[in-house]
Coordinates of C-alpha atoms and ligand atoms in Angstrom, one line a residue:
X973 CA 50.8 87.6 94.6
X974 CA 53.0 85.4 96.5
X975 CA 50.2 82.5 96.3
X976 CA 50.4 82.4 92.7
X977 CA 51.6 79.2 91.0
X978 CA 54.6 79.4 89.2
X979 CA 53.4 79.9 85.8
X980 CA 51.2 82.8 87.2
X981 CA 54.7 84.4 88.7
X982 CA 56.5 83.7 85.5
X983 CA 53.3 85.0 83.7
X984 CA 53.6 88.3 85.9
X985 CA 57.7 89.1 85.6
X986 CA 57.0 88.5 81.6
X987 CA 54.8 91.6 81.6
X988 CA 56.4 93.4 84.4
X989 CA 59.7 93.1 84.0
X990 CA 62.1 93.8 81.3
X991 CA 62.3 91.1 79.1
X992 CA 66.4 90.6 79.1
X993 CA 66.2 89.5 82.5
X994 CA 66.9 86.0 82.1
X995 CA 65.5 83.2 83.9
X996 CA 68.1 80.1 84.4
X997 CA 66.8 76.3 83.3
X998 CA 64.0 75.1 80.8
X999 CA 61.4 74.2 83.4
X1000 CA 61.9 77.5 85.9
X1001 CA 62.2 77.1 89.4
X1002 CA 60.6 79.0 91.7
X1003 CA 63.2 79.7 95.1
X1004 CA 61.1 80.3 98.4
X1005 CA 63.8 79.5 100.5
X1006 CA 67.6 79.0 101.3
X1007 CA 69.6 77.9 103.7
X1008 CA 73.3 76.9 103.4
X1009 CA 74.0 75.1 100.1
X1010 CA 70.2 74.5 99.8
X1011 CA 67.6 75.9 98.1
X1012 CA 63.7 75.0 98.3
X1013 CA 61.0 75.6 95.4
X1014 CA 57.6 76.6 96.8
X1015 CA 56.6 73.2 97.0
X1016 CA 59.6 72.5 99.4
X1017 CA 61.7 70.6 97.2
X1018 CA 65.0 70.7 98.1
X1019 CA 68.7 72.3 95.9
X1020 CA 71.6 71.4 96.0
X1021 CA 73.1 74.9 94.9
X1022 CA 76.1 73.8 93.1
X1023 CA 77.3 77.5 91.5
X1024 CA 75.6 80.6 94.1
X1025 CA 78.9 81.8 94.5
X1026 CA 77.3 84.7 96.2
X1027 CA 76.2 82.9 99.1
X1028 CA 79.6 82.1 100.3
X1029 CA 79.3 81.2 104.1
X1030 CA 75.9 79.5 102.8
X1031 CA 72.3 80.8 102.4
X1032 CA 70.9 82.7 105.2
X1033 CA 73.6 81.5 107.7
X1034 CA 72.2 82.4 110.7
X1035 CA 75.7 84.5 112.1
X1036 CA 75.2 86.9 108.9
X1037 CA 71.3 86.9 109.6
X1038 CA 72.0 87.8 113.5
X1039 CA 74.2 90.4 112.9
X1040 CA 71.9 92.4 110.2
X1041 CA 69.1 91.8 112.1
X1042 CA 70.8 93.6 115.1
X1043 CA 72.5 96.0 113.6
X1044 CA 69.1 97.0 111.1
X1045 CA 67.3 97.4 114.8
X1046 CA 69.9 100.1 115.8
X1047 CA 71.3 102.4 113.3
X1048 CA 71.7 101.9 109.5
X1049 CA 73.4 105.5 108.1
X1050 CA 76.1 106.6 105.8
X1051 CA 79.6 107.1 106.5
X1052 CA 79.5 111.3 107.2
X1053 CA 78.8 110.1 110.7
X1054 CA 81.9 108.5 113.0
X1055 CA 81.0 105.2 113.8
X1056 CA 83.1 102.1 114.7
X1057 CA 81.5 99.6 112.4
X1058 CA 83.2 100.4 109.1
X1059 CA 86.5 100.7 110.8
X1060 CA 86.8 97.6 112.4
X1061 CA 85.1 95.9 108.9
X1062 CA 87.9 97.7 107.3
X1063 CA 90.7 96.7 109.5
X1064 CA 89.4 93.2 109.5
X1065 CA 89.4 93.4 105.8
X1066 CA 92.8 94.5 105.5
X1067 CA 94.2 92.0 107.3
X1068 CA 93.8 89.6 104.6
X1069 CA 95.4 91.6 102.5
X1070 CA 99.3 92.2 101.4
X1071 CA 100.0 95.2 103.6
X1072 CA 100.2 97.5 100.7
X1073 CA 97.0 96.8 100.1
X1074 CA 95.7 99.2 103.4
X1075 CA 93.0 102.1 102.0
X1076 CA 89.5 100.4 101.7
X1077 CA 86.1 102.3 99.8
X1078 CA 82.8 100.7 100.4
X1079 CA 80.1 100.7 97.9
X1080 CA 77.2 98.6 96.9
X1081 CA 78.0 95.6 94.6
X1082 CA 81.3 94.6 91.9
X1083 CA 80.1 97.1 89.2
X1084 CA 80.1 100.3 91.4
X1085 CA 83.4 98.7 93.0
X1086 CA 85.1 98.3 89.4
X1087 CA 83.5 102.1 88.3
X1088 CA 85.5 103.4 91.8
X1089 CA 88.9 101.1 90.9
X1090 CA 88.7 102.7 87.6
X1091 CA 88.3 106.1 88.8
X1092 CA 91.1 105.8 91.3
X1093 CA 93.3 104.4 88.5
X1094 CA 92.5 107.3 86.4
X1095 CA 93.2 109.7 88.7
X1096 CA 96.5 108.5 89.6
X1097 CA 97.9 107.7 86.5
X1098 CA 95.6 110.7 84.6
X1099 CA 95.8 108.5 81.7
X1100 CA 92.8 106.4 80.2
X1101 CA 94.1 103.5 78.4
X1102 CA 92.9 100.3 79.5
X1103 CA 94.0 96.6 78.8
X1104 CA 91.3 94.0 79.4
X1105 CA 91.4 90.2 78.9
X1106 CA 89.0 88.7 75.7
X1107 CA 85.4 87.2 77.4
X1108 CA 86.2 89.2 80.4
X1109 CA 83.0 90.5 82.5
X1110 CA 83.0 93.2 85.0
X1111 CA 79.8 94.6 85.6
X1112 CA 76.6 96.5 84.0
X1113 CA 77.2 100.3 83.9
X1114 CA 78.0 101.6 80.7
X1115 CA 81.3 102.3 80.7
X1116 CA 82.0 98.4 82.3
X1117 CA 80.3 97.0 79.2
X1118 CA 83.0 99.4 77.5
X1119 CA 86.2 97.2 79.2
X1120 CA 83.8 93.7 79.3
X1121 CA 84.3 92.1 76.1
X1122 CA 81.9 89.4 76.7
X1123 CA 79.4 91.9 76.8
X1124 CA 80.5 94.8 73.9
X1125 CA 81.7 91.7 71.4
X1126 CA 78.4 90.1 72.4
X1127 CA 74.5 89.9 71.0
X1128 CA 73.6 93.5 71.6
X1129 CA 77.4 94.8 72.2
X1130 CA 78.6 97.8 69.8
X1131 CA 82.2 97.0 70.3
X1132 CA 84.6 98.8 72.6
X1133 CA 85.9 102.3 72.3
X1134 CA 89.2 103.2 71.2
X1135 CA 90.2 103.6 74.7
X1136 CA 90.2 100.1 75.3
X1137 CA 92.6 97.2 73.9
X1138 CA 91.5 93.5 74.9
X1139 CA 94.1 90.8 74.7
X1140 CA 93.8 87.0 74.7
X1141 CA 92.6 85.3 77.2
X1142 CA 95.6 83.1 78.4
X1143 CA 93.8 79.9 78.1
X1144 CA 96.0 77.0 77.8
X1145 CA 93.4 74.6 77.3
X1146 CA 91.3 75.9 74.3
X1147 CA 93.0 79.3 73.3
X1148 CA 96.3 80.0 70.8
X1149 CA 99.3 78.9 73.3
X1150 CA 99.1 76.0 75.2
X1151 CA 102.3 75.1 76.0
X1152 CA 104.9 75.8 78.7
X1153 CA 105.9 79.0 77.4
X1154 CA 101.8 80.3 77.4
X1155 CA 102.3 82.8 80.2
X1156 CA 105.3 84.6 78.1
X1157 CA 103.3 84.1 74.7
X1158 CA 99.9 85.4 76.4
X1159 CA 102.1 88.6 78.0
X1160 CA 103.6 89.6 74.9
X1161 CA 100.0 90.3 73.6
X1162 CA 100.0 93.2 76.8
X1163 CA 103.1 94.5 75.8
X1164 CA 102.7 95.0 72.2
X1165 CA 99.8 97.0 72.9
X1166 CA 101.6 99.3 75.5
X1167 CA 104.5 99.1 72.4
X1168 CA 101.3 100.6 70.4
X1169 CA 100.3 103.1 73.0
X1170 CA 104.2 104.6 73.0
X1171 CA 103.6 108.0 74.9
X1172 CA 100.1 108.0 74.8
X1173 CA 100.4 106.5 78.5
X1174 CA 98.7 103.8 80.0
X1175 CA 96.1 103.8 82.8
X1176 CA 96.4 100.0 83.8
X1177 CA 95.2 96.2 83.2
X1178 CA 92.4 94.7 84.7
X1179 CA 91.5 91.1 84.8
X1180 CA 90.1 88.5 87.1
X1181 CA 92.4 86.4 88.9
X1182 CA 90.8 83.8 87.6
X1183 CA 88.5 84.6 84.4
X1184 CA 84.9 83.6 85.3
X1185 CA 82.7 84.3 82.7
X1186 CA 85.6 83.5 80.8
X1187 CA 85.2 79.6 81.5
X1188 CA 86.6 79.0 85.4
X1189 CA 89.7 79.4 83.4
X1190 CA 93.6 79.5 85.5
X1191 CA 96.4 81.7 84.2
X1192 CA 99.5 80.8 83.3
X1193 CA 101.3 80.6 86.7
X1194 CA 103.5 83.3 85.4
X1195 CA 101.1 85.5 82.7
X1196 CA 99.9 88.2 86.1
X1197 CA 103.9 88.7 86.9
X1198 CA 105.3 89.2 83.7
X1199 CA 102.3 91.2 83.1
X1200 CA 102.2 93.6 86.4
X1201 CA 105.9 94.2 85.5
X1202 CA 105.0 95.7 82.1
X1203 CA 102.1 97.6 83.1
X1204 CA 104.1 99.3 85.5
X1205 CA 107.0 100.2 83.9
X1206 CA 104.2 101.9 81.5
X1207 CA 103.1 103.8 84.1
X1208 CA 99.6 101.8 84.4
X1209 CA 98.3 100.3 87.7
X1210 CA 97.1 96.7 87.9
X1211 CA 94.1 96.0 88.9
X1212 CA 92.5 92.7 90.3
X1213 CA 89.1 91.8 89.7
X1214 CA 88.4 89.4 93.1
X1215 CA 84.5 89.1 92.8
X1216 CA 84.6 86.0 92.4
X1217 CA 87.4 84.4 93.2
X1218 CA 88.3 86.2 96.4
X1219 CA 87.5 85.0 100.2
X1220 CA 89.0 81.5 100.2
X1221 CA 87.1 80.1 97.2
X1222 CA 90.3 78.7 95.5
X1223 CA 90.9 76.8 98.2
X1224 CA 95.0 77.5 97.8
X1225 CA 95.0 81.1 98.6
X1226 CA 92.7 83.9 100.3
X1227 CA 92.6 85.8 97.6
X1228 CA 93.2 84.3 93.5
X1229 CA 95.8 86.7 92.8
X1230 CA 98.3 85.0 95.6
X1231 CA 98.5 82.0 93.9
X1232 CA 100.5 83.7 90.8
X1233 CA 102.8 85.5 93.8
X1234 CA 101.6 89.0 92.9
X1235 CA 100.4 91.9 94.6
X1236 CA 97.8 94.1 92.5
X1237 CA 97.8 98.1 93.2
X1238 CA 94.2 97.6 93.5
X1239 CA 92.1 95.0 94.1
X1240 CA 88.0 95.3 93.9
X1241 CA 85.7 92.9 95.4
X1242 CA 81.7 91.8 95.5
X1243 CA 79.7 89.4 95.8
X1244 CA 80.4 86.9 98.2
X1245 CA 81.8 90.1 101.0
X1246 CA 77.9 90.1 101.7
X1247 CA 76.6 86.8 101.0
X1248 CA 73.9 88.1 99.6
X1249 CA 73.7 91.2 100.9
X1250 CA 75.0 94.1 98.1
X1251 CA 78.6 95.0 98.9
X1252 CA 81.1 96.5 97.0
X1253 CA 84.4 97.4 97.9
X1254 CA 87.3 98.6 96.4
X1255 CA 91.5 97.8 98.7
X1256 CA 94.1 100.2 97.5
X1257 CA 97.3 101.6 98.3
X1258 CA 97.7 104.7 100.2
X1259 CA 99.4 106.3 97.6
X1260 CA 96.6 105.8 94.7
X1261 CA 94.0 106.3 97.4
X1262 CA 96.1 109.6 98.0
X1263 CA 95.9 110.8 94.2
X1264 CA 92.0 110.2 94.1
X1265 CA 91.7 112.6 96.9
X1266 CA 91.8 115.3 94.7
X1267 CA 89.3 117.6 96.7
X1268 CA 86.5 116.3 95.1
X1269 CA 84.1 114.1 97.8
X1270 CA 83.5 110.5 97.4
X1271 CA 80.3 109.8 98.8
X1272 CA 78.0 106.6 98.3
X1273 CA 74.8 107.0 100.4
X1274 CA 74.5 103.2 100.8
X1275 CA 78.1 102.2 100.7
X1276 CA 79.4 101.8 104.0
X1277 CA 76.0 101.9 105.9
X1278 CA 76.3 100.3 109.2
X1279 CA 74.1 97.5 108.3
X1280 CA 76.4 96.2 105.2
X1281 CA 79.3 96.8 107.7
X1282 CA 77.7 94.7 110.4
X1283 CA 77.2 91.9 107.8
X1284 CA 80.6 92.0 105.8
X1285 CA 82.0 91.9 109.4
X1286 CA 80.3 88.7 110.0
X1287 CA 80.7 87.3 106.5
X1288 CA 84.6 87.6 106.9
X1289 CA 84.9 86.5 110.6
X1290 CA 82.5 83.3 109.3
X1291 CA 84.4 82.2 106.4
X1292 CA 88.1 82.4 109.2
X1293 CA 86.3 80.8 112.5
X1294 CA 84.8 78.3 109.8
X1295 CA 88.2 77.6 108.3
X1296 CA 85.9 77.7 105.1
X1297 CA 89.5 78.1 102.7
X1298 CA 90.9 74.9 104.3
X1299 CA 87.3 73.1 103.5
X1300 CA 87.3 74.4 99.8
X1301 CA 90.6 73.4 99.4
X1302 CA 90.0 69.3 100.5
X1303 CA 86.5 69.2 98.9
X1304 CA 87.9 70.9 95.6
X1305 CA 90.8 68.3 95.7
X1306 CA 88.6 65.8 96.1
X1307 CA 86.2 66.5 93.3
X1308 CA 89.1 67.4 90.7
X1309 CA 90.2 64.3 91.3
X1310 CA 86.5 62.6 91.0
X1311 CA 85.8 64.8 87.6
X1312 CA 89.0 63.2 86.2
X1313 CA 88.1 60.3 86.3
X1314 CA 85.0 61.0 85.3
X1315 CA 87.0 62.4 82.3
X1316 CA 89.0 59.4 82.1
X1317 CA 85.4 57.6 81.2
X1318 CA 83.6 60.0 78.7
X1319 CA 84.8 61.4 76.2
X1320 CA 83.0 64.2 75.9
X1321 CA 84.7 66.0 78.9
X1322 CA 87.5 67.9 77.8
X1323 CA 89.0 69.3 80.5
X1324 CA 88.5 69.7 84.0
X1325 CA 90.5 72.7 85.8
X1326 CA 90.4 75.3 88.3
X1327 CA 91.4 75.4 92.4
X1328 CA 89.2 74.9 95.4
X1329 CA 85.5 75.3 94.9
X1330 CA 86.1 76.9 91.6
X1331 CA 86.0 74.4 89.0
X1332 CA 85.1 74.1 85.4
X1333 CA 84.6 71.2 83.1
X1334 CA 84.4 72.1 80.0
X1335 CA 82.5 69.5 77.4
X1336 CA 83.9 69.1 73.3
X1337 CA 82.5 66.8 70.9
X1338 CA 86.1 66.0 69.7
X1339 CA 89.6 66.2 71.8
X1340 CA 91.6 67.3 69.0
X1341 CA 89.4 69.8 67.1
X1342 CA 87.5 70.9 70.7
X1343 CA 84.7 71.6 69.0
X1344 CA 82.1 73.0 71.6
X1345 CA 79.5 70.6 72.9
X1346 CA 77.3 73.6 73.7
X1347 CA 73.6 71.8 73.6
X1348 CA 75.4 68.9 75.8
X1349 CA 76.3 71.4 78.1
X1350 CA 72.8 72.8 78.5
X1351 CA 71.0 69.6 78.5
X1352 CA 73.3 68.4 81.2
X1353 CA 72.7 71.5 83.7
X1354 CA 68.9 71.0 82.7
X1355 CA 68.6 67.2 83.5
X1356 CA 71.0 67.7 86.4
X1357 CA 68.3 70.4 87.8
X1358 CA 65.6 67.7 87.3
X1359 CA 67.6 65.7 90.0
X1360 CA 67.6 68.5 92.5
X1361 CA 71.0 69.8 92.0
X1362 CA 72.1 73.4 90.3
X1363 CA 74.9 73.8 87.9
X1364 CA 75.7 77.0 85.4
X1365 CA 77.8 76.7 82.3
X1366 CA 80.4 79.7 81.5
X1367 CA 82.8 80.3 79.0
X1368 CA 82.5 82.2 75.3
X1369 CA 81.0 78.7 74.1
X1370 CA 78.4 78.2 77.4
X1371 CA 80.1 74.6 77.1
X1372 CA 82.1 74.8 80.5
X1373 CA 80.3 73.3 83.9
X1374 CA 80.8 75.9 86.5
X1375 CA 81.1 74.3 90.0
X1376 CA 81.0 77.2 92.6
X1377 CA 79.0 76.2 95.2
X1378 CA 78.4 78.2 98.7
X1379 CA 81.3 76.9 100.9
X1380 CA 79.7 74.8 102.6
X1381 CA 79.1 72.0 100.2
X1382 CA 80.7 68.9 101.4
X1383 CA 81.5 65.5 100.4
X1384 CA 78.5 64.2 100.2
X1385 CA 77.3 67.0 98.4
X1386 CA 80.1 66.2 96.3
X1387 CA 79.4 62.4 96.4
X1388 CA 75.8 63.5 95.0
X1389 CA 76.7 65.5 92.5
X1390 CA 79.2 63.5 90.8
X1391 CA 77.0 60.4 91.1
X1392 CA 74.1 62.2 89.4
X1393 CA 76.9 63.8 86.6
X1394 CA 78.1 59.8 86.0
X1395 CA 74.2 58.8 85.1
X1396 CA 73.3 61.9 82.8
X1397 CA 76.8 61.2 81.0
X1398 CA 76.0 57.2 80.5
X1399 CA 72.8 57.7 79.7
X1400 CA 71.8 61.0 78.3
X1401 CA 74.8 62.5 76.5
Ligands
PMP323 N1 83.2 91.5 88.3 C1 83.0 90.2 88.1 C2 84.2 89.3 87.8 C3 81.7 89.6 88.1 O1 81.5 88.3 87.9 C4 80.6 90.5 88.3 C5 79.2 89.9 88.4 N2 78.9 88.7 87.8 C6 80.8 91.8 88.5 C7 82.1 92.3 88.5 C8 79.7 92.8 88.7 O2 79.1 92.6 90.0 P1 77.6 93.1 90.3 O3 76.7 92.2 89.5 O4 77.5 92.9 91.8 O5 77.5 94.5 89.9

């Protein structure tokens, strides 16, 4: 099968596959091979990957490659055995972390790692109320569709159970407060519904640092504090959703939740910990990490293996030898301040936002009423893939440009891609 022409492979997944696996861009592409920000089509036309998050130290770096090669030519077993590997991953790991932060699970990818934070949240605070932000996504089990509204609110979705109370997402761009009080006016929203909950108790809040699916959207600089304070004084625990923004993506910060100056009680993380590879882990404190050992065994045959040690090692010691943070941080600076001016030119870009090489531009047909320019959005990630570079869109509207490249896209990656962005918008849009 791997000669076949990329109609035959489409042709194949259609009937093997199930069918609400979706396939990104109009015309397909078929990916052969990566490396760094790059990807090649089986004709060995070259991407510019301009939103694989995943592949945060780039695709197939050869460090990460190295060290699971190795290590897979050794030993790959699960944790019941002593071995210095996940020890040293989870020391390293720690490090980057507040020091309360100090009691680390490994499992295999965001959604088992946000199924364990809930867990551990339950357990310490035996209650079962959960507040979750509107659009917000945090994985595929069943009972994360239950605290994802993008998902449960959604084509398909059934709604959430009674168990769990979304609140607006603070958006001061498109959502109900924009103004300098938004991070009080977004918070009271949390705190009426704890108001609600009165003795019922309160298991915690979980949201992303910075919401994702949500539209690359930035808190209110002081929504997480005001927040965190309520939740705890309910008894809750906060948690902090860092797949995607963890790592040194924003460019500011390590992690996204530092740049509001608060410390979650548990933070979970994904994606990019592997680049590529499927980790999940979950950085608590020792005292919540203390009320989930309850006697009952947590044990994930995968999570922890000595292979996805090996690798999250390397991953982490790449993106600090690299300086990858610092080099997110100039390149995002750089291309906010290229994408305003773009906005300073068209019209039909609304607003550009976000920290490092997280970025969103999100498209309107009018300024004032902000009506989504959803088809404009898709059109542009389409022609911009006929030019050989890879954009998404996010948001509840799909009319927000996410820009999260691998780190190491660099200015003239930049350069390209806001060249290419200038043309489609003069001539196409
Ligand atoms: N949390 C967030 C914020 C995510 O974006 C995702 C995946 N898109 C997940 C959790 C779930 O991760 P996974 O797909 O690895 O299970």
């Amino acid at each position: 099968m791997s000669g076949q022409t990329k109609s035959e492979t489409l042709a194949t997944r259609r009937r093997l596959l199930g069918r609400n696996l979706s396939v990104a861009y109009k015309d397909p592409l078929k990916i052969v091979r990566g490396s760094m920000q790059y990807l090649y089509d089986e004709q060995g036309n070259q991407y510019l990957d301009a939103y694989n998050n995943v592949a945060h130290v780039g695709h197939c770096h050869p460090r990460v490659v190295r060290a699971a090669q190795e290590q897979m030519a050794l030993l790959n077993t699960n944790t019941r055995y002593l071995n210095d590997l996940i020890n040293e991953y989870a020391s390293r790991l720690t490090a980057t972390l507040p020091e309360s932060l100090s009691v680390c699970f490994f499992v295999n990818s965001g959604s088992e790692a946000n199924e364990l934070a809930l867990r551990l949240a339950r357990a310490h605070t035996k209650a079962r109320d959960l507040i979750v932000l509107d659009h917000a996504y945090h994985g595929n089990t069943t009972t994360l569709i239950d605290i994802s509204p993008y998902k449960h609110k959604g084509p398909g979705g059934s709604g959430p159970p009674s168990w769990v109370h979304s609140v607006p997402q603070p958006d001061v761009y498109r959502g109900q407060y924009r103004d300098g009080q938004a991070g009080e006016r977004y918070a009271e929203h949390v705190i009426e519904v704890i108001e609600e909950l009165g003795d019922d108790g309160l298991c915690g809040f979980i949201a992303e640092s910075l919401p994702s699916v949500g539209g690359q959207i930035v808190l209110p600089k002081d929504y997480l504090g005001l927040v965190y304070k309520a939740v705890r004084g309910a008894g809750g625990v906060c948690i902090a959703d860092e797949v995607q923004t963890g790592y040194g993506r924003i460019g500011t910060h390590f992690w996204g939740f530092e740049s509001y100056g608060v410390i979650p009680d548990i933070v979970v993380l994904g994606k990019p910990i592997g680049n590529g590879h499927p980790i999940g882990a979950v950085v608590t404190t020792a005292e919540i990490a203390g009320s989930f050992a309850n006697g009952m065994e947590f044990f994930s045959t995968f999570g922890g293996n000595n292979v996805s040690c090996a690798i999250g090692s390397e991953v982490l010691a790449t993106v600090l030898d690299e300086h990858l943070q610092t080099h997110a941080r100039q390149i995002g600076d750089h291309m906010l301040s290229r994408l305003n001016e773009l906005k300073s030119r068209y019209k039909i870009i609304g607003d550009v936002r976000g920290s490092g090489m997280f970025l969103g531009v999100e498209l309107v047909r009018d300024r004032e009423t902000l009506e989504p320019a959803t088809d404009e959005a898709d059109t542009i990630v389409n022609l911009m893939r006929g030019e050989g570079i890879l954009l998404g869109t996010d948001g509840p509207f799909h009319n927000v440009l996410k820009i999260r490249p691998p780190m190491p896209f660099d200015q003239n990656d930049a350069e390209r891609l806001i060249a290419v962005l200038d043309r489609i918008l003069k001539t196409n849009i």
